Coordinates of C-alpha atoms and ligand atoms in Angstrom, one line a residue:
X1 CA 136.2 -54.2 0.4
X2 CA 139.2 -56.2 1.2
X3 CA 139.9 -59.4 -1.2
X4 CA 140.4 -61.4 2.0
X5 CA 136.7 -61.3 2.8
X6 CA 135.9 -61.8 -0.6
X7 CA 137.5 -65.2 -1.3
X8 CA 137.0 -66.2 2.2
X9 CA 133.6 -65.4 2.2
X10 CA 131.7 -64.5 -1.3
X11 CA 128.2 -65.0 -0.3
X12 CA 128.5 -62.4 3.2
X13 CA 131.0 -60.2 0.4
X14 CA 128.2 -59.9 -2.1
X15 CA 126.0 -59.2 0.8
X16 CA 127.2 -56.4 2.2
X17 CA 128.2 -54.7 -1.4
X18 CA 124.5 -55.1 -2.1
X19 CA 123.8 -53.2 1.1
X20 CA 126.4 -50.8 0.2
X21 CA 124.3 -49.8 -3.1
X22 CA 121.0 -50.3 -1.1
X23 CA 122.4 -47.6 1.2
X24 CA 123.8 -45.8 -1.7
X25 CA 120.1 -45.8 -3.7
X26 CA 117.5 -45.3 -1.0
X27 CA 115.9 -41.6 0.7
X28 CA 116.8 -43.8 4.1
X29 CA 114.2 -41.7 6.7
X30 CA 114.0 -44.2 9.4
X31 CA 114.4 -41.9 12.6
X32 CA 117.2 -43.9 14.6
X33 CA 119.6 -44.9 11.6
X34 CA 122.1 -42.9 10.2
X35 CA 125.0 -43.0 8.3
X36 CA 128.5 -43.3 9.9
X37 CA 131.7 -41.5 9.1
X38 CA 134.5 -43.7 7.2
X39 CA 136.6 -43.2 10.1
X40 CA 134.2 -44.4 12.7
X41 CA 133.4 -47.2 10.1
X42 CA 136.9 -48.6 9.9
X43 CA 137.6 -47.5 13.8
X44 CA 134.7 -50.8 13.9
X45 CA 136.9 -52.9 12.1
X46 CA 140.2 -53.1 13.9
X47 CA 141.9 -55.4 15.9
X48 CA 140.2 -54.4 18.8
X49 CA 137.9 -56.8 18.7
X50 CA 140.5 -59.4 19.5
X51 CA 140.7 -58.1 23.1
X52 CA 139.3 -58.8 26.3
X53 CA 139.4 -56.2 28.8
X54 CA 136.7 -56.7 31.9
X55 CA 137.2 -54.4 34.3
X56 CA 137.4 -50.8 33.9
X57 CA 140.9 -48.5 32.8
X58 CA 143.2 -49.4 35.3
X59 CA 141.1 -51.7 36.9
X60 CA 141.2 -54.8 34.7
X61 CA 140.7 -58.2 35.3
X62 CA 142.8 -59.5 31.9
X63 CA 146.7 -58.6 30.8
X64 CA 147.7 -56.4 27.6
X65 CA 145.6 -53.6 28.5
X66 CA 148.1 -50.9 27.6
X67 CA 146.4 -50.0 24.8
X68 CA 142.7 -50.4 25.6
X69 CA 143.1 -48.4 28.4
X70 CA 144.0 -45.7 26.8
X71 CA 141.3 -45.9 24.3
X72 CA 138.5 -46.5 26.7
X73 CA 139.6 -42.9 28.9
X74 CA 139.6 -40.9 25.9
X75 CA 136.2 -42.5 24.8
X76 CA 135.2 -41.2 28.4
X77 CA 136.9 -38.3 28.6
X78 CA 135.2 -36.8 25.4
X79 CA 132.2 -37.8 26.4
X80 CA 132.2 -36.0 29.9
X81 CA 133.5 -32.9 27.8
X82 CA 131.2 -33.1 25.1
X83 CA 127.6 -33.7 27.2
X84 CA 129.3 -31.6 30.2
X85 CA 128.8 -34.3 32.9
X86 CA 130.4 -36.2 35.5
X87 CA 130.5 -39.8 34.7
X88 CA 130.5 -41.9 31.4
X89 CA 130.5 -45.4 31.0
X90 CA 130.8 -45.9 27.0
X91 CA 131.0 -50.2 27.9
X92 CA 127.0 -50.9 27.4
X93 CA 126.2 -53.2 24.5
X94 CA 123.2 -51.3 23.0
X95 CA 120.5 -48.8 24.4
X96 CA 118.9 -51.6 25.8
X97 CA 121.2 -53.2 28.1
X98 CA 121.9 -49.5 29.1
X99 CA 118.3 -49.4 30.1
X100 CA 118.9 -52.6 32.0
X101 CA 121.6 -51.2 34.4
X102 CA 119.7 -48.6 35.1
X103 CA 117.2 -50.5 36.7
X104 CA 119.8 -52.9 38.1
X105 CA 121.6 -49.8 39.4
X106 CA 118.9 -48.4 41.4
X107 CA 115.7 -51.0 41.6
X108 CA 114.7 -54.3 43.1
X109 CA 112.4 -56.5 40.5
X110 CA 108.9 -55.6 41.8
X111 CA 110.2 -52.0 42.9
X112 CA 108.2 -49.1 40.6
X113 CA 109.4 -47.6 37.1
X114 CA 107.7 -45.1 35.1
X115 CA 107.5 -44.2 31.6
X116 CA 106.4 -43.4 28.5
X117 CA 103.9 -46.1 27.3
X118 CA 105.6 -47.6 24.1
X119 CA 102.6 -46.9 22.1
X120 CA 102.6 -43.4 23.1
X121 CA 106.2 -42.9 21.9
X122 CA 108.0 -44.7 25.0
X123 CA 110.5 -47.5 24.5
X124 CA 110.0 -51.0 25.2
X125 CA 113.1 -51.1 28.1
X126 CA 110.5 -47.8 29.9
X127 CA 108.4 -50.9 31.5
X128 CA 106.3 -52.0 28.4
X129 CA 104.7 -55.0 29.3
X130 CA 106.7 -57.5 26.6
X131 CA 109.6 -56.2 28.3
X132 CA 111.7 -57.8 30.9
X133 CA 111.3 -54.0 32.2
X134 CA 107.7 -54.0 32.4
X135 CA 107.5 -58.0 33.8
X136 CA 109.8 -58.1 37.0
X137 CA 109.3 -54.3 37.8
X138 CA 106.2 -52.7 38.6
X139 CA 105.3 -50.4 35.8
X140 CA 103.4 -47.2 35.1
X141 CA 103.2 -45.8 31.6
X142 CA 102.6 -42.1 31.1
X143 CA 101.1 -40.8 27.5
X144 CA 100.7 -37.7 25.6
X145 CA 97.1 -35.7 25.6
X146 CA 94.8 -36.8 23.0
X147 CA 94.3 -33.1 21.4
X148 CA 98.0 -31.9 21.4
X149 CA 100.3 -35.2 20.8
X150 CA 102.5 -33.8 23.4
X151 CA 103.3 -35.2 26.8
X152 CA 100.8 -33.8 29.5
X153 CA 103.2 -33.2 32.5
X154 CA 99.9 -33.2 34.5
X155 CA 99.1 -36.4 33.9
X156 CA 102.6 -36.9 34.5
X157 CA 102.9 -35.1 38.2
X158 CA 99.7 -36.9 39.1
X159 CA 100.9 -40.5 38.4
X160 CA 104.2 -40.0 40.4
X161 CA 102.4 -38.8 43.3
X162 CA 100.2 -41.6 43.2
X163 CA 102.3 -44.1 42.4
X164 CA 106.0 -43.1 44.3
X165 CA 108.0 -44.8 41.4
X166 CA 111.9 -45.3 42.5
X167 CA 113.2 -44.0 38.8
X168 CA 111.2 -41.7 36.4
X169 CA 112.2 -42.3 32.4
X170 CA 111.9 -39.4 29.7
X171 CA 112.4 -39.9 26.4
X172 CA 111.6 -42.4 23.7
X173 CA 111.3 -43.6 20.1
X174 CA 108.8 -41.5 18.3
X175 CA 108.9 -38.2 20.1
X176 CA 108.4 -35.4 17.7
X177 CA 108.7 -32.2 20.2
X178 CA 111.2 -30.8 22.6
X179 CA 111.6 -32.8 25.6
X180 CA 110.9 -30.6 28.8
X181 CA 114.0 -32.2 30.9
X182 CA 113.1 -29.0 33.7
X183 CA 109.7 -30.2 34.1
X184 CA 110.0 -34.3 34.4
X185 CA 112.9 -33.4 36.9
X186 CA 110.2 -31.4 39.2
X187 CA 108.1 -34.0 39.3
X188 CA 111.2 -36.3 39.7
X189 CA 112.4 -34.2 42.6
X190 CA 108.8 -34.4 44.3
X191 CA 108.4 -37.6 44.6
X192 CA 111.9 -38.4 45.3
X193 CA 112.3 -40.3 42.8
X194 CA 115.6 -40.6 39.9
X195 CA 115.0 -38.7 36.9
X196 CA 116.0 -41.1 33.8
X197 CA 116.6 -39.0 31.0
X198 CA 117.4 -41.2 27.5
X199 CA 118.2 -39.2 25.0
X200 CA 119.3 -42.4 22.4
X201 CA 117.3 -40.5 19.6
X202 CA 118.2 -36.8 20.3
X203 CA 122.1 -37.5 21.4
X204 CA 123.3 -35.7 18.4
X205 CA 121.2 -33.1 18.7
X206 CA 122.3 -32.2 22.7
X207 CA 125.5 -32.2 21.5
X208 CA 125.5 -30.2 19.1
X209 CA 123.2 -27.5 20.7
X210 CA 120.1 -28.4 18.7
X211 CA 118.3 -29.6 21.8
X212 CA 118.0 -28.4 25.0
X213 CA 120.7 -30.9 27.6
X214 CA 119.6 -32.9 30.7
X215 CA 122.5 -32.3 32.4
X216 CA 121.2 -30.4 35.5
X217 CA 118.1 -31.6 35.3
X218 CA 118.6 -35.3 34.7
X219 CA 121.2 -36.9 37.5
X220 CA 121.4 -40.4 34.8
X221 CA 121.6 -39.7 31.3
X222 CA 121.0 -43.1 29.0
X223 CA 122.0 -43.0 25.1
X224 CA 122.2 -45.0 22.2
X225 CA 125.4 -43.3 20.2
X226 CA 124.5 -45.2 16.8
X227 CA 121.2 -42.7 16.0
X228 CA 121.3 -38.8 15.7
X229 CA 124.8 -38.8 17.2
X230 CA 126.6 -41.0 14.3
X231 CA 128.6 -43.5 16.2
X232 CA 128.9 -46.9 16.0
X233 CA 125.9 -49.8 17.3
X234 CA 126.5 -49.1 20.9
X235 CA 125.9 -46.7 24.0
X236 CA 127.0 -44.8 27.3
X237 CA 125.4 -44.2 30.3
X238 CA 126.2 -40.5 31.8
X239 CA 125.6 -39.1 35.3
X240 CA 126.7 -37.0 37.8
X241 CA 129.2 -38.3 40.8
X242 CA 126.8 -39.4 42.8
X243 CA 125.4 -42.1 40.6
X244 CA 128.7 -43.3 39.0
X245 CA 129.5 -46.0 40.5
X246 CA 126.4 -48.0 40.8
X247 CA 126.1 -47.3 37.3
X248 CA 129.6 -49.4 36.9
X249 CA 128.9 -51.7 38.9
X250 CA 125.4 -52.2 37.4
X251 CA 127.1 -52.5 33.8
X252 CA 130.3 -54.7 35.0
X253 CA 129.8 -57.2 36.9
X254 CA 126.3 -56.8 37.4
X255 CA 124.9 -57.3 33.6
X256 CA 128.0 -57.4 31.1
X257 CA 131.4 -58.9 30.7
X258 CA 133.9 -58.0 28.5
X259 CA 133.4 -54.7 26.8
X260 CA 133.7 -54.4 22.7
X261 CA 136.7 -52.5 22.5
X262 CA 136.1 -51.9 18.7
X263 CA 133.2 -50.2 19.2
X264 CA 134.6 -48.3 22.0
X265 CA 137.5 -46.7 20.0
X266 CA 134.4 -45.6 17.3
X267 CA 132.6 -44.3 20.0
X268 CA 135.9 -42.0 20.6
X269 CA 136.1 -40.9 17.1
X270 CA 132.2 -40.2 16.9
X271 CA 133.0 -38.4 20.2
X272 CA 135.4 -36.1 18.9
X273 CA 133.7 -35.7 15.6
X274 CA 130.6 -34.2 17.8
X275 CA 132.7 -31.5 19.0
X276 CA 133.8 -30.1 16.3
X277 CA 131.7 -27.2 14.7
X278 CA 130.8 -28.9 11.7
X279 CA 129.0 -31.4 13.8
X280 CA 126.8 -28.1 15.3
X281 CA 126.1 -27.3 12.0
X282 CA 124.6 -30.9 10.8
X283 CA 122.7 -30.8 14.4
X284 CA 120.9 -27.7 13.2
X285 CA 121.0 -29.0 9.9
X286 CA 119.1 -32.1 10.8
X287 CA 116.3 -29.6 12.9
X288 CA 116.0 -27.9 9.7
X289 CA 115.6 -30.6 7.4
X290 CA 112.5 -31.9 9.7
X291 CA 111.0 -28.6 9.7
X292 CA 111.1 -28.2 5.9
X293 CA 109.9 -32.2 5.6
X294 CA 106.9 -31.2 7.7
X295 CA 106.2 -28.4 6.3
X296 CA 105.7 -30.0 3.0
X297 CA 103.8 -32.8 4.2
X298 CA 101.5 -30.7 6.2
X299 CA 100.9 -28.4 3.0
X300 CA 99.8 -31.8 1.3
X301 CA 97.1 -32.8 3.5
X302 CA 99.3 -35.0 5.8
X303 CA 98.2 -35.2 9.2
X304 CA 100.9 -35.0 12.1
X305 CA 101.0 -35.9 15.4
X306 CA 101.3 -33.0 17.6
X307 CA 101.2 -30.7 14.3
X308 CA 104.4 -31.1 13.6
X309 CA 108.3 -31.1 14.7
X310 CA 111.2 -29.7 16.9
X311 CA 113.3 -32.0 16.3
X312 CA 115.0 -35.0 13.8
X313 CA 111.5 -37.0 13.8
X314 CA 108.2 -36.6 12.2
X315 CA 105.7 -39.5 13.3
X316 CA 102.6 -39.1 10.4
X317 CA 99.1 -40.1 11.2
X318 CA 97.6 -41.8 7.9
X319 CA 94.0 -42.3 9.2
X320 CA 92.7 -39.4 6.6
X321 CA 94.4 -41.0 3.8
X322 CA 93.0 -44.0 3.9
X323 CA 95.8 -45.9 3.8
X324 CA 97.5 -48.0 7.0
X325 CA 101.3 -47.7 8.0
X326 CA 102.4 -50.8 7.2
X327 CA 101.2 -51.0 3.8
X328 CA 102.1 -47.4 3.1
X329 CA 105.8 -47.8 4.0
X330 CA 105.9 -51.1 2.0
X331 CA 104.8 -49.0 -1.1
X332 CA 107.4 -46.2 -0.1
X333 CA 110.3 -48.9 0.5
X334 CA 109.3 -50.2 -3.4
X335 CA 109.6 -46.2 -4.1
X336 CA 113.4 -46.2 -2.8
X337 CA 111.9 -44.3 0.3
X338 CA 112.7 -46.4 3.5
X339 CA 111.0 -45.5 7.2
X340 CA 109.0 -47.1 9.3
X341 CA 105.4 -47.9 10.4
X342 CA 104.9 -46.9 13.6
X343 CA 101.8 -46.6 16.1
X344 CA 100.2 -43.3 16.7
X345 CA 98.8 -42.5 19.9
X346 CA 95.8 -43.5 20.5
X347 CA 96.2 -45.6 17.3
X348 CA 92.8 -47.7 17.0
X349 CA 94.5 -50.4 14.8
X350 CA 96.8 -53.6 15.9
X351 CA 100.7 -52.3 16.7
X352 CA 101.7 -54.7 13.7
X353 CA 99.4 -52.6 11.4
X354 CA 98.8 -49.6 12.8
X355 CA 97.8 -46.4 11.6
X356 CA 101.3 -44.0 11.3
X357 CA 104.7 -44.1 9.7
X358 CA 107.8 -42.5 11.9
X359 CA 110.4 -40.6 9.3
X360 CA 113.8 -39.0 11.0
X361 CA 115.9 -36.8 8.6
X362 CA 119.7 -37.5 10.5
X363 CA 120.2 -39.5 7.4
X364 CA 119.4 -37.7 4.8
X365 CA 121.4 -34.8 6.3
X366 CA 124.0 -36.9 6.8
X367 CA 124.3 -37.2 2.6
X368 CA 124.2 -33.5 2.3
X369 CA 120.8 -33.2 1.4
X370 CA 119.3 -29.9 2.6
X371 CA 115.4 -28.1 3.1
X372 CA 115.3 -27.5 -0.3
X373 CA 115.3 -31.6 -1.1
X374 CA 112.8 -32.1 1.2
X375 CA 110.1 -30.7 -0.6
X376 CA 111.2 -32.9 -3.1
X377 CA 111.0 -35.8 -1.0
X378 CA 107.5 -35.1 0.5
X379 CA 106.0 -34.5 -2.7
X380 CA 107.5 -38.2 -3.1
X381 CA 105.9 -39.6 -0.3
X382 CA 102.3 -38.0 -1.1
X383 CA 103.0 -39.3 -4.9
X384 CA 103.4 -42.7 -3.5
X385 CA 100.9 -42.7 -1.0
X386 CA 98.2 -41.9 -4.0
X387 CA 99.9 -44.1 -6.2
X388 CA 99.4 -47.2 -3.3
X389 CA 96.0 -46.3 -2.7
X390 CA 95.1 -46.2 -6.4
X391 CA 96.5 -49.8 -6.6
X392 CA 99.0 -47.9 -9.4
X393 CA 101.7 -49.5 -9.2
X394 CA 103.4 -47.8 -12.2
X395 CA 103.3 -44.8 -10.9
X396 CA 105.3 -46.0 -8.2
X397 CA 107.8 -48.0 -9.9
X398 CA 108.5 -44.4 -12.4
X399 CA 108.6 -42.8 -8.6
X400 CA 111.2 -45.1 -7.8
X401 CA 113.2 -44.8 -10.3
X402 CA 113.7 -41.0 -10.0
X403 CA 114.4 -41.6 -6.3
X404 CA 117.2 -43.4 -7.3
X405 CA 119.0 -41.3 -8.8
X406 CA 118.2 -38.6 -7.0
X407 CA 119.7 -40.3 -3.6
X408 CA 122.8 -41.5 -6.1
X409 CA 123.1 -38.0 -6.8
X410 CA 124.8 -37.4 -3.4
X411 CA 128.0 -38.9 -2.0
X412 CA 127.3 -41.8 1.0
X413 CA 129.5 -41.0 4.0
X414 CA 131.5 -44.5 5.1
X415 CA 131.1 -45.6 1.2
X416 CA 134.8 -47.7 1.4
X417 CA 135.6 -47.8 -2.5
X418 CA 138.9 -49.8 -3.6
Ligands
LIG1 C1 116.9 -47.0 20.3 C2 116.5 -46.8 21.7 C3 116.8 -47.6 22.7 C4 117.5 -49.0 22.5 O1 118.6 -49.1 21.8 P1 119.1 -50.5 21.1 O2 120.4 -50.1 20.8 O3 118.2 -50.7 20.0 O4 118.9 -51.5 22.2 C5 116.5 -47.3 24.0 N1 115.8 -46.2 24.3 C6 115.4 -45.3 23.3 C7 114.6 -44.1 23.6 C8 115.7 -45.6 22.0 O5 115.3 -44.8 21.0

């Protein structure tokens, strides 16, 4: 860290060093984090973020966009060549305000949305009912089937055809199997409606050929680019030509002003780092580290939803260990072993203690840690979970300790040392 931040500011400069070692010490398993690059870490901290820029490349509404220009088209550029689409727009805030122009791009407020019920595994911007998605749009919220944790695409086909809704989402939060893009876009296609595919979770994965692509099948593409994909807090909207420029207009003017240009030139650089082959391998690296975390948590008597995973996410039911989500991942966060409680579907208990815990492995690849560790790490989790239950808490602290160093064992990508 710079000493300018650290005798302007000591109390934010100890901050963030402690969150540097936090980072550093922890098995960090919470499915839509990651760890950036150094490059796309100091890409965020440049003067960019002096600049104003509404407007579009070449289309500006400010001077002295020589520059930014240039760095907003290759952000573009590399993301048309890297998904294979159309259009980009790489100006939304975050996944949600993507959402947003979605719905401002194709809806009026009482026109019909479906998605994924939030509970299920949907996001909240899919038309949850907390959601300024789910309050001035009418909403209808699609789930998996009770036996398989899996989508059911009939259930699916049958609410579009009853319901007619203008745009169809796909996708979500805590979605442990392959999303069937070919299906939700016959459905889509049926009932004339616009298939929404967000792929904020599984970006990283498409792009490195890990998981099947929308394009084709999905005519708007929404992503987050800070989760599997390892950019910066940020995200693009994609689509074909068709769709482009109410997409624009939807983001600038209609919901955004002046784009963070900082986090645009780290979306490049995450961009390009996507296409290179090393970024294929951590895709399928990332696949295999889930497989291998399930495995061993299966072979430990841990129930999954859906039985397991084909992709970065594992969402653990905890009913038969009698233990709830909330208080299991407290006990795992004191065990250097951070995720997430999360619903399950169907979950009888509140959604601010329910039942599950959500784990993702795009972290833990992104250290270098490979299928071998995982075993390591599940065995971790099952030690902790018997531990909590118990009330041994011990057992946990010794757990946490060999966490530790464990994690400190391997390097942390974006770790700025000076
Ligand atoms: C994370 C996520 C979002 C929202 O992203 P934010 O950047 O947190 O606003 C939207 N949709 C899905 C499916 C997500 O996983």
């Amino acid at each position: 860290m710079s000493d300018d931040l650290r005798s302007t500011d000591p109390e934010i400069a100890d901050l963030i060093a402690a969150e540097v070692d936090r980072q550093r010490d922890m098995v960090r398993l919470i499915a839509s984090e990651n760890y950036v690059s150094t490059s796309v870490l100091e890409a965020t901290g440049t003067v960019l973020t002096n600049k104003y820029s509404e407007g579009y490349p070449g289309k500006r509404y400010y001077e002295g966009q020589q520059v930014i220009d240039q760095v907003e088209t290759l952000a573009i550029e590399r993301a048309k060549a890297l998904f294979g689409v159309d259009h980009a727009n790489v100006q939304p805030y975050s996944g949600s305000p993507a959402n947003l122009a979605v719905y401002l791009a194709f809806l009026s407020p009482g026109d019909t949305v479906m998605g994924m019920a939030l509970p299920m595994g949907g996001h909240l911007t899919h038309g949850w009912s907390v959601s300024a998605t789910g309050k001035w749009f009418r909403s209808v919220q699609y789930g998996v089937r009770k036996e398989t944790g899996r989508v059911d695409m009939d259930e699916v086909r049958e609410l579009a055809r009853a319901e007619r809704p203008k745009i169809i989402f796909c996708g979500g939060t805590a979605i442990p199997r392959t999303i069937d893009f070919p299906a939700f876009a016959e459905i889509a296609h049926e009932v004339d409606a616009i298939l929404v595919a967000d792929i904020a979770h599984i970006a990283g994965l498409v792009a490195g050929g890990a998981h099947p692509s929308p394009v084709g099948h999905a005519p708007v593409i929404s992503t987050t680019t800070h989760k599997t994909l390892r950019g910066p807090r940020g995200a693009m909207l994609m689509s074909d030509a068709e769709h482009a420029s109410a997409l624009d207009k939807a983001v600038f003017p209609g919901l955004q002003g002046g784009p963070h240009n900082h986090t645009t030139a780290a979306i490049a650089v995450a961009l390009k780092e996507a296409s290179t082959p090393e970024f294929r391998d951590y895709a399928h690296a990332i696949v295999a580290n889930a497989a291998a975390l399930a495995e061993g948590l299966l072979s430990r008597g841990f129930d999954l939803v859906s039985g397991g995973t084909d992709n970065h996410l594992i969402l653990i039911d905890l009913a038969n260990k009698a233990i709830p989500g909330k208080k299991a991942a407290k006990a795992l966060d004191r065990a250097g072993i951070e995720l997430n409680y999360n619903t399950v579907p169907f979950d009888p208990r509140k959604p601010f203690d329910p039942s599950g815990v959500r784990l993702g492995t795009s972290s833990v690849t992104s250290r270098g840690m490979t299928t071998a560790d995982m075993d390591r790490i599940a065995g971790w989790i099952d030690a902790v979970v018997s531990a909590e239950t118990a009330g041994d808490e011990s057992a946990v602290e010794k757990i946490a300790a060999e966490v530790h160093e464990f994690a400190r064992s391997y390097p942390m990508p974006g770790l700025l040392t000076d």
